[in-house]
CSV table of C-alpha atoms and ligand atoms in Angstrom, one decimal:
chain,number,residue,atom,x,y,z
A,2,UNK,CA,-16.5,-21.6,27.7
A,3,UNK,CA,-14.6,-19.5,26.3
A,4,UNK,CA,-14.2,-22.3,23.7
A,5,UNK,CA,-17.5,-22.2,22.8
A,6,UNK,CA,-18.6,-19.3,22.2
A,7,UNK,CA,-14.7,-18.5,20.2
A,8,UNK,CA,-16.7,-21.6,17.9
A,9,UNK,CA,-20.0,-20.1,18.1
A,10,UNK,CA,-19.0,-16.4,17.1
A,11,UNK,CA,-16.8,-17.4,14.2
A,12,UNK,CA,-17.7,-16.8,11.1
A,13,UNK,CA,-17.5,-20.7,10.6
A,14,UNK,CA,-19.2,-21.7,13.5
A,15,UNK,CA,-22.4,-18.9,12.4
A,16,UNK,CA,-22.4,-21.1,9.6
A,17,UNK,CA,-23.0,-24.1,12.2
A,18,UNK,CA,-24.9,-22.6,13.9
A,19,UNK,CA,-27.5,-21.5,11.0
A,20,UNK,CA,-27.0,-24.5,8.9
A,21,UNK,CA,-28.1,-26.6,11.8
A,22,UNK,CA,-30.9,-24.6,13.3
A,23,UNK,CA,-32.2,-24.6,9.8
A,24,UNK,CA,-32.2,-27.9,8.5
A,25,UNK,CA,-34.8,-28.5,11.6
A,26,UNK,CA,-36.8,-26.2,11.1
A,27,UNK,CA,-36.8,-27.8,7.5
A,28,UNK,CA,-37.5,-31.1,9.3
A,29,UNK,CA,-40.5,-29.4,11.7
A,30,UNK,CA,-42.1,-27.9,8.1
A,31,UNK,CA,-42.1,-32.0,6.7
A,32,UNK,CA,-43.8,-32.5,9.7
A,33,UNK,CA,-46.4,-30.0,9.3
A,34,UNK,CA,-46.9,-30.2,5.8
A,35,UNK,CA,-47.9,-34.0,6.2
A,36,UNK,CA,-49.9,-32.5,8.6
A,37,UNK,CA,-51.6,-29.9,7.2
A,38,UNK,CA,-52.2,-32.4,4.2
A,39,UNK,CA,-54.9,-34.0,6.2
A,40,UNK,CA,-57.3,-31.1,6.4
A,41,UNK,CA,-57.7,-31.7,2.6
A,42,UNK,CA,-58.7,-35.7,2.9
A,43,UNK,CA,-59.7,-36.2,6.3
A,44,UNK,CA,-61.4,-33.1,7.9
A,45,UNK,CA,-61.3,-34.7,11.3
A,46,UNK,CA,-58.1,-36.6,11.9
A,47,UNK,CA,-56.4,-33.5,10.7
A,48,UNK,CA,-58.8,-31.8,13.8
A,49,UNK,CA,-57.6,-34.9,16.3
A,50,UNK,CA,-54.3,-34.8,15.3
A,51,UNK,CA,-53.4,-31.0,15.7
A,52,UNK,CA,-55.5,-32.2,18.8
A,53,UNK,CA,-53.1,-34.4,19.4
A,54,UNK,CA,-50.6,-31.3,20.0
A,55,UNK,CA,-52.2,-28.8,21.3
A,56,UNK,CA,-52.9,-31.4,24.4
A,57,UNK,CA,-49.8,-32.5,25.2
A,58,UNK,CA,-48.2,-30.6,27.8
A,59,UNK,CA,-45.0,-31.2,25.9
A,60,UNK,CA,-46.2,-28.6,23.3
A,61,UNK,CA,-44.8,-25.5,25.5
A,62,UNK,CA,-41.0,-26.4,24.9
A,63,UNK,CA,-41.2,-27.7,21.2
A,64,UNK,CA,-42.8,-23.8,20.9
A,65,UNK,CA,-39.1,-22.8,23.3
A,66,UNK,CA,-37.5,-25.0,20.4
A,67,UNK,CA,-38.7,-23.6,17.1
A,68,UNK,CA,-38.8,-20.4,18.8
A,69,UNK,CA,-35.3,-20.8,19.9
A,70,UNK,CA,-34.4,-22.8,16.5
A,71,UNK,CA,-36.2,-19.1,13.8
A,72,UNK,CA,-34.3,-17.2,16.9
A,73,UNK,CA,-30.8,-18.6,16.0
A,74,UNK,CA,-31.3,-19.1,12.6
A,75,UNK,CA,-32.1,-14.9,12.5
A,76,UNK,CA,-29.1,-14.1,15.0
A,77,UNK,CA,-26.4,-16.6,13.1
A,78,UNK,CA,-27.9,-15.6,9.5
A,79,UNK,CA,-27.3,-11.7,9.5
A,80,UNK,CA,-24.8,-11.8,11.5
A,81,UNK,CA,-22.9,-13.9,8.5
A,82,UNK,CA,-24.1,-11.5,6.0
A,83,UNK,CA,-23.5,-8.7,7.6
A,84,UNK,CA,-20.0,-9.7,8.4
A,85,UNK,CA,-20.0,-10.4,4.1
A,86,UNK,CA,-20.8,-7.1,3.5
A,87,UNK,CA,-17.8,-5.4,5.5
A,88,UNK,CA,-15.4,-7.1,4.0
A,89,UNK,CA,-15.8,-5.4,0.5
A,90,UNK,CA,-16.5,-1.5,0.9
A,91,UNK,CA,-15.7,-0.4,-2.8
A,92,UNK,CA,-17.7,-2.6,-5.0
A,93,UNK,CA,-17.0,-3.3,-8.8
A,94,UNK,CA,-18.1,-1.5,-11.5
A,95,UNK,CA,-18.5,-3.9,-13.5
A,96,UNK,CA,-19.8,-7.4,-12.1
A,97,UNK,CA,-21.2,-10.6,-13.5
A,98,UNK,CA,-21.3,-14.1,-12.3
A,99,UNK,CA,-18.8,-16.4,-13.3
A,100,UNK,CA,-21.2,-19.2,-14.3
A,101,UNK,CA,-19.0,-22.7,-15.2
A,102,UNK,CA,-18.4,-24.6,-12.3
A,103,UNK,CA,-20.3,-22.5,-10.0
A,104,UNK,CA,-23.7,-22.8,-8.0
A,105,UNK,CA,-24.3,-19.2,-7.6
A,106,UNK,CA,-28.1,-18.2,-8.6
A,107,UNK,CA,-31.0,-16.2,-8.1
A,108,UNK,CA,-32.0,-17.9,-4.4
A,109,UNK,CA,-28.2,-17.6,-2.9
A,110,UNK,CA,-28.0,-13.9,-4.3
A,111,UNK,CA,-31.0,-13.4,-1.8
A,112,UNK,CA,-31.3,-15.4,0.9
A,113,UNK,CA,-31.0,-12.4,3.2
A,114,UNK,CA,-34.2,-11.0,1.3
A,115,UNK,CA,-36.2,-13.8,1.3
A,116,UNK,CA,-34.9,-15.9,5.2
A,117,UNK,CA,-36.3,-11.6,6.6
A,118,UNK,CA,-39.6,-12.2,4.8
A,119,UNK,CA,-40.6,-14.5,7.5
A,120,UNK,CA,-39.9,-12.2,10.3
A,121,UNK,CA,-43.3,-11.0,9.1
A,122,UNK,CA,-45.1,-14.3,7.5
A,123,UNK,CA,-44.5,-16.2,10.6
A,124,UNK,CA,-46.0,-13.9,13.5
A,125,UNK,CA,-48.8,-13.9,10.6
A,126,UNK,CA,-48.6,-17.3,10.6
A,127,UNK,CA,-49.9,-17.7,14.1
A,128,UNK,CA,-51.2,-15.0,14.5
A,129,UNK,CA,-54.4,-16.2,12.4
A,130,UNK,CA,-54.8,-20.2,12.5
A,131,UNK,CA,-53.4,-21.1,16.5
A,132,UNK,CA,-54.8,-17.5,18.1
A,133,UNK,CA,-57.3,-17.3,15.1
A,134,UNK,CA,-61.3,-17.7,16.4
A,135,UNK,CA,-62.1,-21.2,18.0
A,136,UNK,CA,-64.8,-23.2,16.5
A,137,UNK,CA,-65.4,-26.2,19.3
A,138,UNK,CA,-65.9,-29.6,17.3
A,139,UNK,CA,-67.3,-30.9,20.7
A,140,UNK,CA,-65.5,-33.4,23.1
A,141,UNK,CA,-63.0,-30.5,23.5
A,142,UNK,CA,-61.6,-30.5,20.6
A,143,UNK,CA,-61.1,-27.8,18.0
A,144,UNK,CA,-62.2,-27.6,14.7
A,145,UNK,CA,-59.5,-26.0,13.7
A,146,UNK,CA,-60.7,-27.1,10.3
A,147,UNK,CA,-63.2,-25.1,10.0
A,148,UNK,CA,-60.9,-21.6,10.9
A,149,UNK,CA,-58.6,-22.6,8.5
A,150,UNK,CA,-61.4,-23.2,5.2
A,151,UNK,CA,-62.5,-19.9,6.5
A,152,UNK,CA,-59.7,-18.3,6.0
A,153,UNK,CA,-58.2,-19.2,3.5
A,154,UNK,CA,-62.3,-18.3,1.4
A,155,UNK,CA,-59.7,-14.7,1.7
A,156,UNK,CA,-58.9,-13.8,-1.9
A,157,UNK,CA,-55.8,-11.8,-0.4
A,158,UNK,CA,-54.7,-14.6,2.3
A,159,UNK,CA,-54.9,-17.3,0.0
A,160,UNK,CA,-52.1,-15.0,-2.2
A,161,UNK,CA,-50.6,-13.7,0.7
A,162,UNK,CA,-50.0,-17.6,0.9
A,163,UNK,CA,-49.0,-18.7,-2.6
A,164,UNK,CA,-46.4,-15.5,-2.6
A,165,UNK,CA,-44.9,-16.3,0.8
A,166,UNK,CA,-43.9,-21.0,0.1
A,167,UNK,CA,-42.9,-19.6,-3.0
A,168,UNK,CA,-40.4,-17.4,-1.2
A,169,UNK,CA,-39.7,-20.6,1.3
A,170,UNK,CA,-39.1,-22.4,-2.1
A,171,UNK,CA,-36.6,-19.9,-2.7
A,172,UNK,CA,-35.2,-19.5,0.3
A,173,UNK,CA,-35.1,-23.3,0.6
A,174,UNK,CA,-33.4,-24.0,-3.5
A,175,UNK,CA,-29.5,-22.6,-1.7
A,176,UNK,CA,-30.9,-23.5,1.2
A,177,UNK,CA,-30.8,-27.5,2.0
A,178,UNK,CA,-27.8,-27.8,-0.3
A,179,UNK,CA,-25.9,-25.1,1.4
A,180,UNK,CA,-26.4,-26.1,5.1
A,181,UNK,CA,-25.1,-29.3,4.4
A,182,UNK,CA,-21.8,-27.9,2.8
A,183,UNK,CA,-21.3,-25.3,6.0
A,184,UNK,CA,-22.1,-28.9,8.4
A,185,UNK,CA,-18.5,-29.8,6.1
A,186,UNK,CA,-20.0,-32.6,3.7
A,187,UNK,CA,-18.5,-31.8,1.1
A,188,UNK,CA,-20.4,-30.9,-2.2
A,189,UNK,CA,-22.1,-33.0,-4.3
A,190,UNK,CA,-24.2,-31.6,-7.4
A,191,UNK,CA,-26.7,-34.4,-6.5
A,192,UNK,CA,-27.2,-33.0,-3.2
A,193,UNK,CA,-27.5,-29.8,-4.2
A,194,UNK,CA,-30.1,-31.5,-7.1
A,195,UNK,CA,-31.9,-32.7,-4.6
A,196,UNK,CA,-32.0,-30.4,-2.0
A,197,UNK,CA,-33.8,-27.9,-5.2
A,198,UNK,CA,-36.3,-30.8,-5.7
A,199,UNK,CA,-37.5,-31.1,-2.5
A,200,UNK,CA,-37.8,-27.8,-1.9
A,201,UNK,CA,-40.8,-27.1,-4.9
A,202,UNK,CA,-41.5,-30.6,-3.8
A,203,UNK,CA,-42.3,-28.9,-0.3
A,204,UNK,CA,-42.8,-25.2,-1.6
A,205,UNK,CA,-45.2,-27.2,-3.9
A,206,UNK,CA,-47.4,-29.0,-1.3
A,207,UNK,CA,-47.8,-26.4,0.7
A,208,UNK,CA,-48.9,-24.0,-1.4
A,209,UNK,CA,-51.6,-27.0,-3.1
A,210,UNK,CA,-53.4,-26.9,0.5
A,211,UNK,CA,-54.7,-22.5,-0.5
A,212,UNK,CA,-55.5,-23.1,-3.2
A,213,UNK,CA,-57.8,-26.1,-3.4
A,214,UNK,CA,-59.6,-24.5,-0.7
A,215,UNK,CA,-60.0,-21.6,-2.4
A,216,UNK,CA,-61.1,-22.7,-5.8
A,217,UNK,CA,-63.3,-25.9,-4.0
A,218,UNK,CA,-64.9,-23.5,-1.3
A,219,UNK,CA,-64.0,-26.4,1.2
A,220,UNK,CA,-66.2,-28.9,-0.4
A,221,UNK,CA,-64.2,-31.1,-1.5
B,79,UNK,CA,-3.0,-11.6,-39.5
B,80,UNK,CA,-6.6,-10.0,-38.0
B,81,UNK,CA,-5.6,-7.1,-35.6
B,82,UNK,CA,-8.5,-6.4,-33.2
B,83,UNK,CA,-9.0,-2.8,-31.5
B,84,UNK,CA,-10.7,-2.9,-28.3
B,85,UNK,CA,-11.9,0.2,-25.8
B,86,UNK,CA,-10.8,-0.4,-22.4
B,87,UNK,CA,-11.5,1.4,-19.6
B,88,UNK,CA,-9.0,0.6,-16.3
B,89,UNK,CA,-9.2,1.4,-12.6
B,90,UNK,CA,-6.7,4.6,-12.3
B,91,UNK,CA,-5.4,4.4,-8.2
B,92,UNK,CA,-2.0,6.6,-7.4
B,93,UNK,CA,-2.1,5.6,-3.8
B,94,UNK,CA,-4.3,3.9,-1.5
B,95,UNK,CA,-4.7,7.0,0.1
B,96,UNK,CA,-6.8,8.4,-2.8
B,97,UNK,CA,-10.2,7.5,-4.7
B,98,UNK,CA,-9.7,5.9,-7.8
B,99,UNK,CA,-11.1,6.2,-11.2
B,100,UNK,CA,-11.8,4.1,-14.3
B,101,UNK,CA,-10.6,5.5,-17.4
B,102,UNK,CA,-11.1,4.9,-20.9
B,103,UNK,CA,-8.4,3.4,-24.1
B,104,UNK,CA,-8.6,2.1,-26.8
B,105,UNK,CA,-6.1,-0.1,-27.8
B,106,UNK,CA,-5.6,-0.8,-31.6
B,107,UNK,CA,-3.9,-3.9,-33.6
B,108,UNK,CA,-4.5,-6.0,-31.1
B,109,UNK,CA,-3.7,-9.0,-32.4
B,110,UNK,CA,-5.7,-12.5,-31.1
B,111,UNK,CA,-2.0,-13.9,-29.7
B,112,UNK,CA,-1.5,-11.9,-27.6
B,113,UNK,CA,-1.8,-12.6,-23.5
B,114,UNK,CA,-3.7,-9.4,-21.9
B,115,UNK,CA,-0.8,-9.3,-19.8
B,116,UNK,CA,1.0,-7.8,-23.4
B,117,UNK,CA,-1.9,-5.9,-24.0
B,118,UNK,CA,-1.6,-3.8,-21.2
B,119,UNK,CA,1.6,-4.0,-21.9
B,120,UNK,CA,1.2,-2.4,-25.8
B,121,UNK,CA,-1.0,0.1,-23.8
B,122,UNK,CA,1.4,0.8,-21.4
B,123,UNK,CA,4.1,1.8,-24.0
B,124,UNK,CA,1.6,3.8,-25.8
B,125,UNK,CA,1.5,6.0,-22.4
B,126,UNK,CA,5.0,6.3,-21.2
B,127,UNK,CA,5.6,7.6,-24.9
B,128,UNK,CA,3.3,10.1,-24.1
B,129,UNK,CA,4.9,11.3,-20.8
B,130,UNK,CA,1.8,9.8,-19.0
B,131,UNK,CA,1.7,7.4,-15.9
B,132,UNK,CA,2.1,3.8,-17.1
B,133,UNK,CA,-1.3,1.1,-15.3
B,134,UNK,CA,0.6,-0.4,-12.6
B,135,UNK,CA,0.1,-4.4,-12.0
B,136,UNK,CA,0.9,-7.6,-11.0
B,137,UNK,CA,3.3,-9.8,-12.9
B,138,UNK,CA,6.2,-12.8,-12.4
B,139,UNK,CA,6.6,-15.6,-14.2
B,140,UNK,CA,4.0,-15.0,-16.9
B,141,UNK,CA,3.3,-18.5,-16.9
B,142,UNK,CA,-0.2,-19.5,-15.3
B,143,UNK,CA,1.7,-21.2,-12.0
B,144,UNK,CA,2.9,-17.7,-9.2
B,145,UNK,CA,-0.3,-16.6,-8.9
B,146,UNK,CA,0.9,-12.7,-9.3
B,147,UNK,CA,-0.7,-11.3,-12.4
B,148,UNK,CA,-4.8,-11.0,-11.0
B,149,UNK,CA,-7.4,-8.6,-11.8
B,150,UNK,CA,-11.2,-8.1,-12.8
B,151,UNK,CA,-11.9,-8.0,-16.6
B,152,UNK,CA,-15.4,-7.5,-17.8
B,153,UNK,CA,-16.7,-8.4,-14.4
B,154,UNK,CA,-14.9,-12.0,-13.8
B,155,UNK,CA,-11.6,-12.1,-11.2
B,156,UNK,CA,-9.0,-13.7,-13.8
B,157,UNK,CA,-11.6,-12.4,-16.6
B,158,UNK,CA,-14.0,-14.8,-19.1
B,159,UNK,CA,-12.2,-17.7,-19.8
B,160,UNK,CA,-12.1,-20.8,-17.0
B,161,UNK,CA,-8.9,-22.2,-15.2
B,162,UNK,CA,-6.7,-19.1,-16.4
B,163,UNK,CA,-4.6,-17.0,-14.8
B,164,UNK,CA,-5.0,-13.0,-16.3
B,165,UNK,CA,-1.7,-13.6,-18.2
B,166,UNK,CA,-2.5,-16.4,-19.8
B,167,UNK,CA,-5.9,-15.5,-21.4
B,168,UNK,CA,-5.9,-14.8,-24.8
B,169,UNK,CA,-6.9,-11.7,-26.5
B,170,UNK,CA,-8.2,-14.8,-29.3
B,171,UNK,CA,-10.7,-15.0,-26.8
B,172,UNK,CA,-12.1,-11.2,-27.2
B,173,UNK,CA,-14.0,-9.6,-30.0
B,174,UNK,CA,-13.0,-6.7,-32.3
B,175,UNK,CA,-14.4,-3.8,-30.8
B,176,UNK,CA,-15.2,-5.1,-26.9
B,177,UNK,CA,-15.2,-3.2,-24.0
B,178,UNK,CA,-13.3,-4.4,-21.6
B,179,UNK,CA,-13.6,-3.2,-17.5
B,180,UNK,CA,-10.7,-4.1,-15.9
B,181,UNK,CA,-10.5,-3.4,-11.6
B,182,UNK,CA,-8.3,-4.5,-9.6
B,183,UNK,CA,-9.3,-7.6,-6.7
B,184,UNK,CA,-12.0,-5.9,-4.3
B,185,UNK,CA,-12.1,-7.4,-0.4
B,186,UNK,CA,-10.9,-4.6,2.1
B,187,UNK,CA,-8.3,-7.0,3.6
B,188,UNK,CA,-6.7,-6.1,-0.1
B,189,UNK,CA,-6.2,-3.0,-0.2
B,190,UNK,CA,-5.5,-1.1,-3.6
B,191,UNK,CA,-1.9,-0.3,-3.9
B,192,UNK,CA,-1.6,1.1,-6.9
B,193,UNK,CA,-4.4,1.2,-9.8
B,194,UNK,CA,-4.3,-2.9,-10.2
B,195,UNK,CA,-2.1,-3.9,-7.8
B,196,UNK,CA,-3.1,-4.8,-4.3
B,197,UNK,CA,-1.5,-5.8,-1.1
B,198,UNK,CA,-2.3,-9.7,-0.7
B,199,UNK,CA,-0.2,-10.1,2.8
B,200,UNK,CA,-3.4,-10.6,4.1
B,201,UNK,CA,-2.8,-14.3,2.8
B,202,UNK,CA,0.9,-14.3,3.9
B,203,UNK,CA,-0.2,-13.4,7.2
B,204,UNK,CA,-2.4,-16.3,7.7
B,205,UNK,CA,-0.7,-18.7,6.1
B,206,UNK,CA,1.8,-17.7,8.7
B,207,UNK,CA,-1.0,-17.9,11.3
B,208,UNK,CA,-0.1,-22.3,10.9
B,209,UNK,CA,0.2,-22.8,7.0
B,210,UNK,CA,3.3,-25.3,7.7
B,211,UNK,CA,4.5,-28.0,9.6
B,212,UNK,CA,7.5,-28.7,11.9
B,213,UNK,CA,10.9,-31.2,10.2
B,214,UNK,CA,13.4,-32.2,12.9
B,215,UNK,CA,16.5,-30.8,11.8
B,216,UNK,CA,19.4,-33.5,10.6
B,217,UNK,CA,20.1,-36.1,8.8
B,218,UNK,CA,16.9,-36.9,5.7
B,219,UNK,CA,15.3,-39.6,6.4
B,220,UNK,CA,14.7,-42.4,3.7
B,221,UNK,CA,12.2,-41.2,1.2
B,222,UNK,CA,10.1,-44.4,2.0
B,223,UNK,CA,10.2,-44.1,5.6
B,224,UNK,CA,6.5,-42.8,6.0
B,225,UNK,CA,3.8,-44.8,3.7
B,226,UNK,CA,1.5,-42.4,2.3
B,227,UNK,CA,-2.1,-43.6,0.6
B,228,UNK,CA,-1.9,-42.6,-3.2
B,229,UNK,CA,-5.4,-41.2,-2.8
B,230,UNK,CA,-4.5,-38.7,0.3
B,231,UNK,CA,-1.3,-38.0,-1.9
B,232,UNK,CA,-3.1,-37.1,-4.6
B,233,UNK,CA,-5.8,-34.9,-2.6
B,234,UNK,CA,-3.6,-33.3,-1.0
B,235,UNK,CA,-1.4,-32.7,-4.0
B,236,UNK,CA,-4.3,-31.5,-5.7
B,237,UNK,CA,-5.2,-28.5,-3.1
B,238,UNK,CA,-1.7,-28.2,-3.0
B,239,UNK,CA,-2.1,-26.4,-6.8
B,240,UNK,CA,-3.1,-23.0,-5.4
B,241,UNK,CA,-1.0,-20.6,-6.4
B,242,UNK,CA,-2.5,-17.6,-4.2
B,243,UNK,CA,-3.3,-15.3,-6.6
B,244,UNK,CA,-7.1,-15.0,-4.5
B,245,UNK,CA,-9.5,-14.6,-7.1
B,246,UNK,CA,-11.4,-16.4,-4.4
B,247,UNK,CA,-11.5,-13.7,-2.4
B,248,UNK,CA,-12.5,-10.7,-5.6
B,249,UNK,CA,-15.3,-13.1,-6.9
B,250,UNK,CA,-17.1,-14.3,-3.4
B,251,UNK,CA,-20.2,-11.6,-2.8
B,252,UNK,CA,-18.3,-11.7,1.2
B,253,UNK,CA,-14.9,-11.6,-0.4
B,254,UNK,CA,-14.4,-14.9,1.5
B,255,UNK,CA,-10.6,-16.4,2.0
B,256,UNK,CA,-12.4,-19.8,2.7
B,257,UNK,CA,-11.4,-21.1,-0.9
B,258,UNK,CA,-7.7,-20.3,-0.3
B,259,UNK,CA,-7.9,-21.0,3.0
B,260,UNK,CA,-9.2,-24.6,3.2
B,261,UNK,CA,-6.9,-25.4,0.7
B,262,UNK,CA,-4.1,-24.7,2.5
B,263,UNK,CA,-5.5,-26.5,5.5
B,264,UNK,CA,-6.2,-29.4,3.3
B,265,UNK,CA,-3.5,-30.1,1.6
B,266,UNK,CA,-1.9,-30.2,5.2
B,267,UNK,CA,-3.8,-31.9,7.7
B,268,UNK,CA,-4.1,-35.0,4.9
B,269,UNK,CA,-0.1,-35.1,5.1
B,270,UNK,CA,1.0,-37.8,8.4
B,271,UNK,CA,3.8,-34.1,8.8
B,272,UNK,CA,0.6,-32.5,9.2
B,273,UNK,CA,-0.7,-34.1,11.8
B,274,UNK,CA,0.9,-32.3,15.2
B,275,UNK,CA,0.1,-29.2,13.9
B,276,UNK,CA,-3.7,-30.1,13.3
B,277,UNK,CA,-5.5,-28.5,15.4
B,278,UNK,CA,-4.2,-25.7,16.7
B,279,UNK,CA,-3.3,-25.1,12.1
B,280,UNK,CA,-7.2,-25.0,11.1
B,281,UNK,CA,-7.5,-22.6,14.6
B,282,UNK,CA,-5.4,-20.2,13.9
B,283,UNK,CA,-5.8,-20.4,10.0
B,284,UNK,CA,-8.9,-19.5,11.0
B,285,UNK,CA,-8.9,-16.7,13.4
B,286,UNK,CA,-6.4,-15.3,11.6
B,287,UNK,CA,-8.6,-15.0,7.9
B,288,UNK,CA,-11.0,-13.3,10.3
B,289,UNK,CA,-8.6,-11.2,11.9
B,290,UNK,CA,-7.9,-9.6,7.9
B,291,UNK,CA,-11.7,-9.2,7.4
B,292,UNK,CA,-12.4,-11.5,5.0
B,293,UNK,CA,-16.2,-12.2,4.3
B,294,UNK,CA,-17.8,-16.0,5.7
B,295,UNK,CA,-18.9,-18.3,2.7
B,296,UNK,CA,-22.1,-18.7,1.3
B,297,UNK,CA,-22.0,-21.7,-0.5
B,298,UNK,CA,-22.3,-20.3,-3.6
B,299,UNK,CA,-18.8,-21.3,-5.1
B,300,UNK,CA,-18.3,-18.5,-7.4
B,301,UNK,CA,-14.3,-19.3,-5.8
B,302,UNK,CA,-14.7,-22.8,-7.8
B,303,UNK,CA,-15.4,-21.7,-11.1
B,304,UNK,CA,-12.7,-18.6,-10.8
B,305,UNK,CA,-10.2,-20.1,-9.6
B,306,UNK,CA,-6.9,-20.6,-12.3
B,307,UNK,CA,-5.9,-24.0,-10.5
B,308,UNK,CA,-10.3,-25.3,-10.5
B,309,UNK,CA,-9.3,-25.9,-7.3
B,310,UNK,CA,-12.6,-27.0,-5.8
B,311,UNK,CA,-15.3,-26.3,-3.1
B,312,UNK,CA,-15.1,-29.4,-1.3
B,313,UNK,CA,-12.1,-28.0,0.5
B,314,UNK,CA,-14.5,-26.2,2.2
B,315,UNK,CA,-16.2,-27.9,3.8
B,316,UNK,CA,-12.3,-29.7,4.4
B,317,UNK,CA,-12.1,-26.7,6.5
B,318,UNK,CA,-15.7,-26.6,7.6
B,319,UNK,CA,-15.2,-30.1,9.1
B,320,UNK,CA,-11.1,-29.5,9.9
B,321,UNK,CA,-12.0,-26.9,12.6
B,322,UNK,CA,-15.6,-27.9,14.3
B,323,UNK,CA,-13.1,-31.2,14.2
B,324,UNK,CA,-11.0,-29.3,15.7
B,325,UNK,CA,-12.8,-26.6,18.0
B,326,UNK,CA,-14.7,-29.5,19.5
B,327,UNK,CA,-11.7,-31.1,21.2
B,328,UNK,CA,-11.1,-28.5,21.6
B,329,UNK,CA,-14.2,-27.6,24.3
B,330,UNK,CA,-14.1,-31.2,25.5
B,331,UNK,CA,-10.1,-30.4,26.5
B,332,UNK,CA,-10.7,-27.4,29.0
C,129,LIG,S1,2.0,-14.2,-14.2
C,129,LIG,FE1,1.9,-15.9,-12.7
C,129,LIG,S2,0.0,-16.4,-12.8
C,129,LIG,FE2,-0.2,-14.2,-14.0
């Protein structure tokens, strides 16, 4: 047991925890986006899909799992950040990025900031949608589509989501490639580039939904 | 030959326990063919003639192979030119009138001894924790008795190019020693001679690395960019694989 604790508490163990939880949450986001896009194309299918999810008792296990991933990612991320902060008490007067072989970016330099943002975003997101107004679509199916369309008539909420998804894309810009490296997959520029492209596509995909609903008034 | 005049802002700190500050010096008649250390030599000559304390800095080989020299020049470890130690950085890479800030490696694990000299014995302790192989005493074995694939030998040689200068730590926002430890672990773990201690080595070296107060790796790759020997960050991924493997073996065997 102490060997397990020793591994998890080591800086490499923490990076592994952060990478695995991050990648699993990323996979969840892929399915989340795929389902969300149904809002734009087929409201009925969207409602049925969400009904299938929330009426399945396994949803509680899935939710607990997601919460565990979120917390694990948060704790390991903060632990890594803190250990890095304490390793250099006196900073450089003149400090520049090296360029060249380095892939340091504004995204990689702000992971703690973009990550912390989701401590605010995720609870609000769940509050507004999961615990938002319950509309009945008939046959005991929740009309989640109506709620989504109503919520995204508010320009402030749309702006919040667009910014939120930009932050997500920013986090994943560094996060996807970095996670693979933490798990020991040798750095390859192509993997990094693929990670960045996927980050842009995922964030863009999520952003499209509130924007389309807002500008079409939901009447598509 | 054209010479240059540079304004230097050099970190001066009398000892570990005292505070330091940046002090300005003007270096004139700087030849483009001087190395950065020779520039400091000239500045020191002037200081000594004036009866002042010369700037302390480490150097030995002055040909980029020993890893003694090391300072942050214009915000980058070993200066603006990649794959170059401070001793091999020539003044032709600077322009007349430049202001150049010179600071010691900054990491809590590398305390400043004086001015630009830092104590890098933390690296020695990491190395002593596991960076070795056990070799039988007795007569030398036949040179070709132990066959090593060419690819492994080359990869181990790439890792062994590390001169332990500490630029990786200096450039990392977390002051992480991952590239150094990764290179040392990779070098030995690829060799048949390194197998008996393979698990113990990586576990001990990482443990020592943490105890010394080096930070974690954020996969930014600044270390590779400043490394005078261009050690690839892939060694850090090897370190992670080795550490995960050794930890799993320890977990399943207890
Ligand atoms: S003095 Fe030996 S590497 Fe610079």
